[in-house]
Amino acid sequence: MAFDGSMIIAGAAVRGAAGTVRAIDPASGAELAPPFGLASAGDVERACTLADAAFDAYRATSLDERAAFLEAIAQEILDLGPQLIERAMQESGLPQARLEGERGRTVGQLRLFAKVVRDGHFLGATLDGALPDRVPARPDLRLCKIGLGPVAVFGASNFPLAFSVGGGDTASALAAGCPVVVKAHNAHLGTSELVARAIARALASCQLPAGVFSMVIGEGRSVGQQLVAHPAIKAVGFTGSRQGGMALVRVANGRHEPIPVYAEMSSVNPVFMLPHALAADGGQLAQGFVDSLTMGAGQFCTNPGMVLAIAGADTDRFFAAAAAALQAKAGATMLTPGIHQAYQGGVATLDALQGVSRLAAGQAGAGSCAATAALYACDALTYMATPALEDEVFGPCSLLVRCHDQAEMLQVAQRLEGQLTATVHALPADQALAARLLPVLERKAGRILFNGFPTGVEVAHAMVHGGPFPSTSDSRSTSVGAGAIDRFLRPVCYQNVPAALLPPALADANPLGLTRMQDGVPSAP
């Protein structure tokens, strides 16, 4: 189960010949062995071509075969044992418990999609029988969904496992019947190779076409852009910065055949503290907010980067309690030097803005990538007049916005950009204001939560991890939960197709045992 600096192309280890790159220990700044070979243009071409060649055979596998493959990947990842966690700790600076939890989430995602595949509901099987006596006559019409084709997946920096090589984008694309070509994130190359080898072993044990999975490594943008531009690729899954996501969107839209890019990008995840909730327990809310803000050095896409409250004594006490809680937080190592540098730049920008004051700073940490938590405050008029305050500062930094009254809070809410989440803390006495906020937030966010904090995204059927731009490039989808499979599917209508040629999901005998729509009515198996 060792790694040696290889890519995995169509199930085989390949040493890229376009130079080398090393992962970095962010706690010490030291380069980690081994050097990893970078993909050449030929490596990317081969991975995409083999994925294309494998598509028809892979999508023709039975639902049980596909589900068994996902379960085999999950088991192979578990079988990596401590080595996977140890390498991920070295490359990310994240603690063991966090990474063990993330491994559990990764395995859970794969097993969830195995269940989704076996259930078969994702196929959307729909039958409208022929009406030969109607004028005009209606033909026999049947619909089900098929995979789009090979999918390019980009590993994320902040989740070495759950949003990486074997993460949610890979799991949902494979579940949809789509081969996957992953571009590993250079922040965790050893972790990525270990997981890629696990997937390759699962591929071989399930006797599936080798081109179903590949992983390439590249520096800069060239390999990623080549991957997205390749005509075999039919969709893209990405988690990262707005700059990176939009660069891929431009490449995808500039192709002869434009393709969808499902990019999760930036979000400040506003938290609305309503008056009665603050009056009842402002101190506990302040501690919960700061704990959420600083979790994992603030490197969650659902980090609460903005809090809004109405001016008054209770809000003043909340601000003071939040500042005190933040001052007690130790500095934490960020994932990469680049992320740390960007965080420092974001904090410096806030320090320089007129009308914005620094309320508190956390304790300094050790090491070159240690982030000191920061808390800022301004009034709503300053926020609305300062476009720079809308930008996400990725890390343990948040802005407290004091609104003059309910009308001003609603005005700020209406001006917000698209968000992954919006949170409301409210008691029954706040319901009138909450009822006015809710329809605004429905237009702004993919997930609205009450009386909690947004960090922590449950992998479930009802989860939405997405939202209007710029939180994502496509607000109609989710990257977490069972619904993520829909991103990589498209409907096909079969009109008067002979029974012997119909896919199993649409056969009269219903061999898959699906609940189907029959002439507009749900039909049990």
mmCIF file with all atom_site columns, N, CA and C in Angstrom, residues 110-173:
data_model
loop_
_atom_site.group_PDB
_atom_site.id
_atom_site.type_symbol
_atom_site.label_atom_id
_atom_site.label_alt_id
_atom_site.label_comp_id
_atom_site.label_asym_id
_atom_site.label_entity_id
_atom_site.label_seq_id
_atom_site.pdbx_PDB_ins_code
_atom_site.Cartn_x
_atom_site.Cartn_y
_atom_site.Cartn_z
_atom_site.occupancy
_atom_site.B_iso_or_equiv
_atom_site.pdbx_formal_charge
_atom_site.auth_seq_id
_atom_site.auth_comp_id
_atom_site.auth_asym_id
_atom_site.auth_atom_id
_atom_site.pdbx_PDB_model_num
ATOM 1   N N  . LEU A 1 110 ? -19.454 7.123  -0.253  1.00 0.00 ? 110 LEU A N  1
ATOM 2   C CA . LEU A 1 110 ? -19.403 6.037  -1.231  1.00 0.00 ? 110 LEU A CA 1
ATOM 3   C C  . LEU A 1 110 ? -20.509 5.018  -0.977  1.00 0.00 ? 110 LEU A C  1
ATOM 4   N N  . ARG A 1 111 ? -20.726 4.689  0.273   1.00 0.00 ? 111 ARG A N  1
ATOM 5   C CA . ARG A 1 111 ? -21.763 3.710  0.600   1.00 0.00 ? 111 ARG A CA 1
ATOM 6   C C  . ARG A 1 111 ? -23.171 4.273  0.388   1.00 0.00 ? 111 ARG A C  1
ATOM 7   N N  . LEU A 1 112 ? -23.342 5.573  0.636   1.00 0.00 ? 112 LEU A N  1
ATOM 8   C CA . LEU A 1 112 ? -24.636 6.194  0.336   1.00 0.00 ? 112 LEU A CA 1
ATOM 9   C C  . LEU A 1 112 ? -24.944 6.084  -1.153  1.00 0.00 ? 112 LEU A C  1
ATOM 10  N N  . PHE A 1 113 ? -23.951 6.392  -1.997  1.00 0.00 ? 113 PHE A N  1
ATOM 11  C CA . PHE A 1 113 ? -24.200 6.331  -3.438  1.00 0.00 ? 113 PHE A CA 1
ATOM 12  C C  . PHE A 1 113 ? -24.376 4.893  -3.920  1.00 0.00 ? 113 PHE A C  1
ATOM 13  N N  . ALA A 1 114 ? -23.759 3.941  -3.248  1.00 0.00 ? 114 ALA A N  1
ATOM 14  C CA . ALA A 1 114 ? -24.037 2.544  -3.575  1.00 0.00 ? 114 ALA A CA 1
ATOM 15  C C  . ALA A 1 114 ? -25.513 2.237  -3.339  1.00 0.00 ? 114 ALA A C  1
ATOM 16  N N  . LYS A 1 115 ? -26.067 2.744  -2.244  1.00 0.00 ? 115 LYS A N  1
ATOM 17  C CA . LYS A 1 115 ? -27.490 2.540  -1.969  1.00 0.00 ? 115 LYS A CA 1
ATOM 18  C C  . LYS A 1 115 ? -28.354 3.267  -2.985  1.00 0.00 ? 115 LYS A C  1
ATOM 19  N N  . VAL A 1 116 ? -27.960 4.498  -3.327  1.00 0.00 ? 116 VAL A N  1
ATOM 20  C CA . VAL A 1 116 ? -28.705 5.263  -4.329  1.00 0.00 ? 116 VAL A CA 1
ATOM 21  C C  . VAL A 1 116 ? -28.756 4.502  -5.652  1.00 0.00 ? 116 VAL A C  1
ATOM 22  N N  . VAL A 1 117 ? -27.615 3.918  -6.038  1.00 0.00 ? 117 VAL A N  1
ATOM 23  C CA . VAL A 1 117 ? -27.562 3.169  -7.293  1.00 0.00 ? 117 VAL A CA 1
ATOM 24  C C  . VAL A 1 117 ? -28.472 1.946  -7.221  1.00 0.00 ? 117 VAL A C  1
ATOM 25  N N  . ARG A 1 118 ? -28.380 1.192  -6.156  1.00 0.00 ? 118 ARG A N  1
ATOM 26  C CA . ARG A 1 118 ? -29.204 -0.025 -6.040  1.00 0.00 ? 118 ARG A CA 1
ATOM 27  C C  . ARG A 1 118 ? -30.691 0.305  -6.036  1.00 0.00 ? 118 ARG A C  1
ATOM 28  N N  . ASP A 1 119 ? -31.067 1.403  -5.385  1.00 0.00 ? 119 ASP A N  1
ATOM 29  C CA . ASP A 1 119 ? -32.482 1.791  -5.347  1.00 0.00 ? 119 ASP A CA 1
ATOM 30  C C  . ASP A 1 119 ? -33.008 2.086  -6.750  1.00 0.00 ? 119 ASP A C  1
ATOM 31  N N  . GLY A 1 120 ? -32.167 2.681  -7.596  1.00 0.00 ? 120 GLY A N  1
ATOM 32  C CA . GLY A 1 120 ? -32.538 2.950  -8.974  1.00 0.00 ? 120 GLY A CA 1
ATOM 33  C C  . GLY A 1 120 ? -33.462 4.130  -9.184  1.00 0.00 ? 120 GLY A C  1
ATOM 34  N N  . HIS A 1 121 ? -33.868 4.820  -8.111  1.00 0.00 ? 121 HIS A N  1
ATOM 35  C CA . HIS A 1 121 ? -34.784 5.950  -8.277  1.00 0.00 ? 121 HIS A CA 1
ATOM 36  C C  . HIS A 1 121 ? -34.151 7.077  -9.085  1.00 0.00 ? 121 HIS A C  1
ATOM 37  N N  . PHE A 1 122 ? -32.824 7.186  -9.018  1.00 0.00 ? 122 PHE A N  1
ATOM 38  C CA . PHE A 1 122 ? -32.127 8.257  -9.739  1.00 0.00 ? 122 PHE A CA 1
ATOM 39  C C  . PHE A 1 122 ? -32.350 8.176  -11.241 1.00 0.00 ? 122 PHE A C  1
ATOM 40  N N  . LEU A 1 123 ? -32.742 7.005  -11.751 1.00 0.00 ? 123 LEU A N  1
ATOM 41  C CA . LEU A 1 123 ? -32.966 6.835  -13.186 1.00 0.00 ? 123 LEU A CA 1
ATOM 42  C C  . LEU A 1 123 ? -34.198 7.592  -13.672 1.00 0.00 ? 123 LEU A C  1
ATOM 43  N N  . GLY A 1 124 ? -35.092 7.943  -12.770 1.00 0.00 ? 124 GLY A N  1
ATOM 44  C CA . GLY A 1 124 ? -36.286 8.700  -13.146 1.00 0.00 ? 124 GLY A CA 1
ATOM 45  C C  . GLY A 1 124 ? -37.158 7.987  -14.160 1.00 0.00 ? 124 GLY A C  1
ATOM 46  N N  . ALA A 1 125 ? -37.290 6.668  -14.050 1.00 0.00 ? 125 ALA A N  1
ATOM 47  C CA . ALA A 1 125 ? -38.024 5.884  -15.045 1.00 0.00 ? 125 ALA A CA 1
ATOM 48  C C  . ALA A 1 125 ? -39.475 6.352  -15.156 1.00 0.00 ? 125 ALA A C  1
ATOM 49  N N  . THR A 1 126 ? -39.872 6.704  -16.381 1.00 0.00 ? 126 THR A N  1
ATOM 50  C CA . THR A 1 126 ? -41.192 7.280  -16.644 1.00 0.00 ? 126 THR A CA 1
ATOM 51  C C  . THR A 1 126 ? -41.758 6.669  -17.924 1.00 0.00 ? 126 THR A C  1
ATOM 52  N N  . LEU A 1 127 ? -43.000 6.217  -17.891 1.00 0.00 ? 127 LEU A N  1
ATOM 53  C CA . LEU A 1 127 ? -43.620 5.579  -19.054 1.00 0.00 ? 127 LEU A CA 1
ATOM 54  C C  . LEU A 1 127 ? -44.955 6.242  -19.363 1.00 0.00 ? 127 LEU A C  1
ATOM 55  N N  . ASP A 1 128 ? -45.143 6.639  -20.608 1.00 0.00 ? 128 ASP A N  1
ATOM 56  C CA . ASP A 1 128 ? -46.423 7.129  -21.108 1.00 0.00 ? 128 ASP A CA 1
ATOM 57  C C  . ASP A 1 128 ? -46.829 6.215  -22.253 1.00 0.00 ? 128 ASP A C  1
ATOM 58  N N  . GLY A 1 129 ? -47.817 5.379  -22.012 1.00 0.00 ? 129 GLY A N  1
ATOM 59  C CA . GLY A 1 129 ? -48.205 4.379  -22.988 1.00 0.00 ? 129 GLY A CA 1
ATOM 60  C C  . GLY A 1 129 ? -48.788 4.971  -24.254 1.00 0.00 ? 129 GLY A C  1
ATOM 61  N N  . ALA A 1 130 ? -48.724 4.192  -25.353 1.00 0.00 ? 130 ALA A N  1
ATOM 62  C CA . ALA A 1 130 ? -49.266 4.629  -26.633 1.00 0.00 ? 130 ALA A CA 1
ATOM 63  C C  . ALA A 1 130 ? -50.781 4.791  -26.544 1.00 0.00 ? 130 ALA A C  1
ATOM 64  N N  . LEU A 1 131 ? -51.300 5.800  -27.249 1.00 0.00 ? 131 LEU A N  1
ATOM 65  C CA . LEU A 1 131 ? -52.746 6.033  -27.367 1.00 0.00 ? 131 LEU A CA 1
ATOM 66  C C  . LEU A 1 131 ? -53.090 6.058  -28.855 1.00 0.00 ? 131 LEU A C  1
ATOM 67  N N  . PRO A 1 132 ? -53.182 4.884  -29.467 1.00 0.00 ? 132 PRO A N  1
ATOM 68  C CA . PRO A 1 132 ? -53.381 4.848  -30.923 1.00 0.00 ? 132 PRO A CA 1
ATOM 69  C C  . PRO A 1 132 ? -54.730 5.403  -31.367 1.00 0.00 ? 132 PRO A C  1
ATOM 70  N N  . ASP A 1 133 ? -55.731 5.403  -30.500 1.00 0.00 ? 133 ASP A N  1
ATOM 71  C CA . ASP A 1 133 ? -57.064 5.855  -30.904 1.00 0.00 ? 133 ASP A CA 1
ATOM 72  C C  . ASP A 1 133 ? -57.281 7.347  -30.675 1.00 0.00 ? 133 ASP A C  1
ATOM 73  N N  . ARG A 1 134 ? -56.319 7.959  -30.015 1.00 0.00 ? 134 ARG A N  1
ATOM 74  C CA . ARG A 1 134 ? -56.439 9.409  -29.799 1.00 0.00 ? 134 ARG A CA 1
ATOM 75  C C  . ARG A 1 134 ? -56.158 10.143 -31.100 1.00 0.00 ? 134 ARG A C  1
ATOM 76  N N  . VAL A 1 135 ? -56.728 11.336 -31.275 1.00 0.00 ? 135 VAL A N  1
ATOM 77  C CA . VAL A 1 135 ? -56.460 12.160 -32.454 1.00 0.00 ? 135 VAL A CA 1
ATOM 78  C C  . VAL A 1 135 ? -55.824 13.462 -31.995 1.00 0.00 ? 135 VAL A C  1
ATOM 79  N N  . PRO A 1 136 ? -54.546 13.697 -32.332 1.00 0.00 ? 136 PRO A N  1
ATOM 80  C CA . PRO A 1 136 ? -53.662 12.758 -33.032 1.00 0.00 ? 136 PRO A CA 1
ATOM 81  C C  . PRO A 1 136 ? -53.216 11.635 -32.086 1.00 0.00 ? 136 PRO A C  1
ATOM 82  N N  . ALA A 1 137 ? -52.791 10.515 -32.656 1.00 0.00 ? 137 ALA A N  1
ATOM 83  C CA . ALA A 1 137 ? -52.346 9.381  -31.852 1.00 0.00 ? 137 ALA A CA 1
ATOM 84  C C  . ALA A 1 137 ? -51.089 9.729  -31.066 1.00 0.00 ? 137 ALA A C  1
ATOM 85  N N  . ARG A 1 138 ? -50.983 9.146  -29.860 1.00 0.00 ? 138 ARG A N  1
ATOM 86  C CA . ARG A 1 138 ? -49.754 9.346  -29.076 1.00 0.00 ? 138 ARG A CA 1
ATOM 87  C C  . ARG A 1 138 ? -48.886 8.099  -29.189 1.00 0.00 ? 138 ARG A C  1
ATOM 88  N N  . PRO A 1 139 ? -47.589 8.293  -29.471 1.00 0.00 ? 139 PRO A N  1
ATOM 89  C CA . PRO A 1 139 ? -46.693 7.138  -29.527 1.00 0.00 ? 139 PRO A CA 1
ATOM 90  C C  . PRO A 1 139 ? -46.375 6.638  -28.126 1.00 0.00 ? 139 PRO A C  1
ATOM 91  N N  . ASP A 1 140 ? -45.758 5.484  -28.046 1.00 0.00 ? 140 ASP A N  1
ATOM 92  C CA . ASP A 1 140 ? -45.253 4.966  -26.777 1.00 0.00 ? 140 ASP A CA 1
ATOM 93  C C  . ASP A 1 140 ? -44.002 5.763  -26.397 1.00 0.00 ? 140 ASP A C  1
ATOM 94  N N  . LEU A 1 141 ? -44.014 6.373  -25.222 1.00 0.00 ? 141 LEU A N  1
ATOM 95  C CA . LEU A 1 141 ? -42.908 7.224  -24.769 1.00 0.00 ? 141 LEU A CA 1
ATOM 96  C C  . LEU A 1 141 ? -42.391 6.718  -23.436 1.00 0.00 ? 141 LEU A C  1
ATOM 97  N N  . ARG A 1 142 ? -41.080 6.584  -23.341 1.00 0.00 ? 142 ARG A N  1
ATOM 98  C CA . ARG A 1 142 ? -40.461 6.131  -22.098 1.00 0.00 ? 142 ARG A CA 1
ATOM 99  C C  . ARG A 1 142 ? -39.184 6.948  -21.864 1.00 0.00 ? 142 ARG A C  1
ATOM 100 N N  . LEU A 1 143 ? -38.951 7.292  -20.595 1.00 0.00 ? 143 LEU A N  1
ATOM 101 C CA . LEU A 1 143 ? -37.802 8.151  -20.255 1.00 0.00 ? 143 LEU A CA 1
ATOM 102 C C  . LEU A 1 143 ? -37.018 7.523  -19.120 1.00 0.00 ? 143 LEU A C  1
ATOM 103 N N  . CYS A 1 144 ? -35.708 7.583  -19.235 1.00 0.00 ? 144 CYS A N  1
ATOM 104 C CA . CYS A 1 144 ? -34.834 7.358  -18.081 1.00 0.00 ? 144 CYS A CA 1
ATOM 105 C C  . CYS A 1 144 ? -33.570 8.166  -18.276 1.00 0.00 ? 144 CYS A C  1
ATOM 106 N N  . LYS A 1 145 ? -32.786 8.266  -17.210 1.00 0.00 ? 145 LYS A N  1
ATOM 107 C CA . LYS A 1 145 ? -31.583 9.085  -17.235 1.00 0.00 ? 145 LYS A CA 1
ATOM 108 C C  . LYS A 1 145 ? -30.345 8.222  -17.427 1.00 0.00 ? 145 LYS A C  1
ATOM 109 N N  . ILE A 1 146 ? -29.367 8.783  -18.153 1.00 0.00 ? 146 ILE A N  1
ATOM 110 C CA . ILE A 1 146 ? -28.081 8.118  -18.350 1.00 0.00 ? 146 ILE A CA 1
ATOM 111 C C  . ILE A 1 146 ? -26.959 9.080  -17.974 1.00 0.00 ? 146 ILE A C  1
ATOM 112 N N  . GLY A 1 147 ? -25.763 8.555  -17.776 1.00 0.00 ? 147 GLY A N  1
ATOM 113 C CA . GLY A 1 147 ? -24.616 9.391  -17.454 1.00 0.00 ? 147 GLY A CA 1
ATOM 114 C C  . GLY A 1 147 ? -24.231 10.305 -18.602 1.00 0.00 ? 147 GLY A C  1
ATOM 115 N N  . LEU A 1 148 ? -23.681 11.463 -18.243 1.00 0.00 ? 148 LEU A N  1
ATOM 116 C CA . LEU A 1 148 ? -23.255 12.427 -19.260 1.00 0.00 ? 148 LEU A CA 1
ATOM 117 C C  . LEU A 1 148 ? -22.053 11.947 -20.053 1.00 0.00 ? 148 LEU A C  1
ATOM 118 N N  . GLY A 1 149 ? -21.147 11.235 -19.414 1.00 0.00 ? 149 GLY A N  1
ATOM 119 C CA . GLY A 1 149 ? -19.874 10.856 -20.023 1.00 0.00 ? 149 GLY A CA 1
ATOM 120 C C  . GLY A 1 149 ? -18.757 11.094 -19.029 1.00 0.00 ? 149 GLY A C  1
ATOM 121 N N  . PRO A 1 150 ? -17.502 10.986 -19.454 1.00 0.00 ? 150 PRO A N  1
ATOM 122 C CA . PRO A 1 150 ? -16.386 11.180 -18.529 1.00 0.00 ? 150 PRO A CA 1
ATOM 123 C C  . PRO A 1 150 ? -16.431 12.538 -17.823 1.00 0.00 ? 150 PRO A C  1
ATOM 124 N N  . VAL A 1 151 ? -16.087 12.531 -16.553 1.00 0.00 ? 151 VAL A N  1
ATOM 125 C CA . VAL A 1 151 ? -16.148 13.724 -15.707 1.00 0.00 ? 151 VAL A CA 1
ATOM 126 C C  . VAL A 1 151 ? -14.748 14.057 -15.195 1.00 0.00 ? 151 VAL A C  1
ATOM 127 N N  . ALA A 1 152 ? -14.375 15.327 -15.272 1.00 0.00 ? 152 ALA A N  1
ATOM 128 C CA . ALA A 1 152 ? -13.130 15.813 -14.667 1.00 0.00 ? 152 ALA A CA 1
ATOM 129 C C  . ALA A 1 152 ? -13.428 16.297 -13.259 1.00 0.00 ? 152 ALA A C  1
ATOM 130 N N  . VAL A 1 153 ? -12.681 15.800 -12.286 1.00 0.00 ? 153 VAL A N  1
ATOM 131 C CA . VAL A 1 153 ? -12.864 16.167 -10.881 1.00 0.00 ? 153 VAL A CA 1
ATOM 132 C C  . VAL A 1 153 ? -11.575 16.803 -10.373 1.00 0.00 ? 153 VAL A C  1
ATOM 133 N N  . PHE A 1 154 ? -11.709 17.923 -9.677  1.00 0.00 ? 154 PHE A N  1
ATOM 134 C CA . PHE A 1 154 ? -10.563 18.633 -9.113  1.00 0.00 ? 154 PHE A CA 1
ATOM 135 C C  . PHE A 1 154 ? -10.566 18.459 -7.600  1.00 0.00 ? 154 PHE A C  1
ATOM 136 N N  . GLY A 1 155 ? -9.481  17.898 -7.064  1.00 0.00 ? 155 GLY A N  1
ATOM 137 C CA . GLY A 1 155 ? -9.360  17.751 -5.628  1.00 0.00 ? 155 GLY A CA 1
ATOM 138 C C  . GLY A 1 155 ? -9.323  19.101 -4.939  1.00 0.00 ? 155 GLY A C  1
ATOM 139 N N  . ALA A 1 156 ? -9.942  19.186 -3.761  1.00 0.00 ? 156 ALA A N  1
ATOM 140 C CA . ALA A 1 156 ? -9.990  20.436 -3.000  1.00 0.00 ? 156 ALA A CA 1
ATOM 141 C C  . ALA A 1 156 ? -8.855  20.498 -1.993  1.00 0.00 ? 156 ALA A C  1
ATOM 142 N N  . SER A 1 157 ? -8.451  21.711 -1.655  1.00 0.00 ? 157 SER A N  1
ATOM 143 C CA . SER A 1 157 ? -7.341  21.876 -0.710  1.00 0.00 ? 157 SER A CA 1
ATOM 144 C C  . SER A 1 157 ? -7.754  21.614 0.718   1.00 0.00 ? 157 SER A C  1
ATOM 145 N N  . ASN A 1 158 ? -9.013  21.932 1.082   1.00 0.00 ? 158 ASN A N  1
ATOM 146 C CA . ASN A 1 158 ? -9.377  21.925 2.498   1.00 0.00 ? 158 ASN A CA 1
ATOM 147 C C  . ASN A 1 158 ? -9.954  20.603 2.988   1.00 0.00 ? 158 ASN A C  1
ATOM 148 N N  . PHE A 1 159 ? -10.187 19.644 2.091   1.00 0.00 ? 159 PHE A N  1
ATOM 149 C CA . PHE A 1 159 ? -10.645 18.313 2.492   1.00 0.00 ? 159 PHE A CA 1
ATOM 150 C C  . PHE A 1 159 ? -9.820  17.272 1.746   1.00 0.00 ? 159 PHE A C  1
ATOM 151 N N  . PRO A 1 160 ? -8.718  16.807 2.327   1.00 0.00 ? 160 PRO A N  1
ATOM 152 C CA . PRO A 1 160 ? -7.831  15.879 1.615   1.00 0.00 ? 160 PRO A CA 1
ATOM 153 C C  . PRO A 1 160 ? -8.489  14.557 1.229   1.00 0.00 ? 160 PRO A C  1
ATOM 154 N N  . LEU A 1 161 ? -9.625  14.232 1.852   1.00 0.00 ? 161 LEU A N  1
ATOM 155 C CA . LEU A 1 161 ? -10.305 12.967 1.576   1.00 0.00 ? 161 LEU A CA 1
ATOM 156 C C  . LEU A 1 161 ? -11.717 13.183 1.029   1.00 0.00 ? 161 LEU A C  1
ATOM 157 N N  . ALA A 1 162 ? -12.554 13.898 1.753   1.00 0.00 ? 162 ALA A N  1
ATOM 158 C CA . ALA A 1 162 ? -13.976 13.946 1.433   1.00 0.00 ? 162 ALA A CA 1
ATOM 159 C C  . ALA A 1 162 ? -14.302 14.742 0.181   1.00 0.00 ? 162 ALA A C  1
ATOM 160 N N  . PHE A 1 163 ? -13.444 15.690 -0.218  1.00 0.00 ? 163 PHE A N  1
ATOM 161 C CA . PHE A 1 163 ? -13.646 16.462 -1.445  1.00 0.00 ? 163 PHE A CA 1
ATOM 162 C C  . PHE A 1 163 ? -12.436 16.299 -2.358  1.00 0.00 ? 163 PHE A C  1
ATOM 163 N N  . SER A 1 164 ? -11.873 15.124 -2.347  1.00 0.00 ? 164 SER A N  1
ATOM 164 C CA . SER A 1 164 ? -10.639 14.925 -3.095  1.00 0.00 ? 164 SER A CA 1
ATOM 165 C C  . SER A 1 164 ? -10.781 13.726 -4.031  1.00 0.00 ? 164 SER A C  1
ATOM 166 N N  . VAL A 1 165 ? -9.735  12.936 -4.155  1.00 0.00 ? 165 VAL A N  1
ATOM 167 C CA . VAL A 1 165 ? -9.656  11.894 -5.178  1.00 0.00 ? 165 VAL A CA 1
ATOM 168 C C  . VAL A 1 165 ? -10.820 10.912 -5.082  1.00 0.00 ? 165 VAL A C  1
ATOM 169 N N  . GLY A 1 166 ? -11.146 10.473 -3.876  1.00 0.00 ? 166 GLY A N  1
ATOM 170 C CA . GLY A 1 166 ? -12.262 9.548  -3.694  1.00 0.00 ? 166 GLY A CA 1
ATOM 171 C C  . GLY A 1 166 ? -13.448 10.198 -3.035  1.00 0.00 ? 166 GLY A C  1
ATOM 172 N N  . GLY A 1 167 ? -13.568 11.502 -3.156  1.00 0.00 ? 167 GLY A N  1
ATOM 173 C CA . GLY A 1 167 ? -14.595 12.246 -2.454  1.00 0.00 ? 167 GLY A CA 1
ATOM 174 C C  . GLY A 1 167 ? -15.944 12.259 -3.155  1.00 0.00 ? 167 GLY A C  1
ATOM 175 N N  . GLY A 1 168 ? -16.778 13.225 -2.774  1.00 0.00 ? 168 GLY A N  1
ATOM 176 C CA . GLY A 1 168 ? -18.156 13.259 -3.221  1.00 0.00 ? 168 GLY A CA 1
ATOM 177 C C  . GLY A 1 168 ? -18.335 13.405 -4.716  1.00 0.00 ? 168 GLY A C  1
ATOM 178 N N  . ASP A 1 169 ? -17.515 14.241 -5.370  1.00 0.00 ? 169 ASP A N  1
ATOM 179 C CA . ASP A 1 169 ? -17.652 14.406 -6.820  1.00 0.00 ? 169 ASP A CA 1
ATOM 180 C C  . ASP A 1 169 ? -17.328 13.105 -7.542  1.00 0.00 ? 169 ASP A C  1
ATOM 181 N N  . THR A 1 170 ? -16.266 12.437 -7.126  1.00 0.00 ? 170 THR A N  1
ATOM 182 C CA . THR A 1 170 ? -15.901 11.156 -7.734  1.00 0.00 ? 170 THR A CA 1
ATOM 183 C C  . THR A 1 170 ? -16.978 10.118 -7.482  1.00 0.00 ? 170 THR A C  1
ATOM 184 N N  . ALA A 1 171 ? -17.451 10.017 -6.243  1.00 0.00 ? 171 ALA A N  1
ATOM 185 C CA . ALA A 1 171 ? -18.461 9.021  -5.902  1.00 0.00 ? 171 ALA A CA 1
ATOM 186 C C  . ALA A 1 171 ? -19.743 9.232  -6.687  1.00 0.00 ? 171 ALA A C  1
ATOM 187 N N  . SER A 1 172 ? -20.207 10.476 -6.783  1.00 0.00 ? 172 SER A N  1
ATOM 188 C CA . SER A 1 172 ? -21.472 10.735 -7.469  1.00 0.00 ? 172 SER A CA 1
ATOM 189 C C  . SER A 1 172 ? -21.347 10.539 -8.975  1.00 0.00 ? 172 SER A C  1
ATOM 190 N N  . ALA A 1 173 ? -20.186 10.886 -9.542  1.00 0.00 ? 173 ALA A N  1
ATOM 191 C CA . ALA A 1 173 ? -19.991 10.668 -10.980 1.00 0.00 ? 173 ALA A CA 1
ATOM 192 C C  . ALA A 1 173 ? -19.927 9.182  -11.299 1.00 0.00 ? 173 ALA A C  1
#
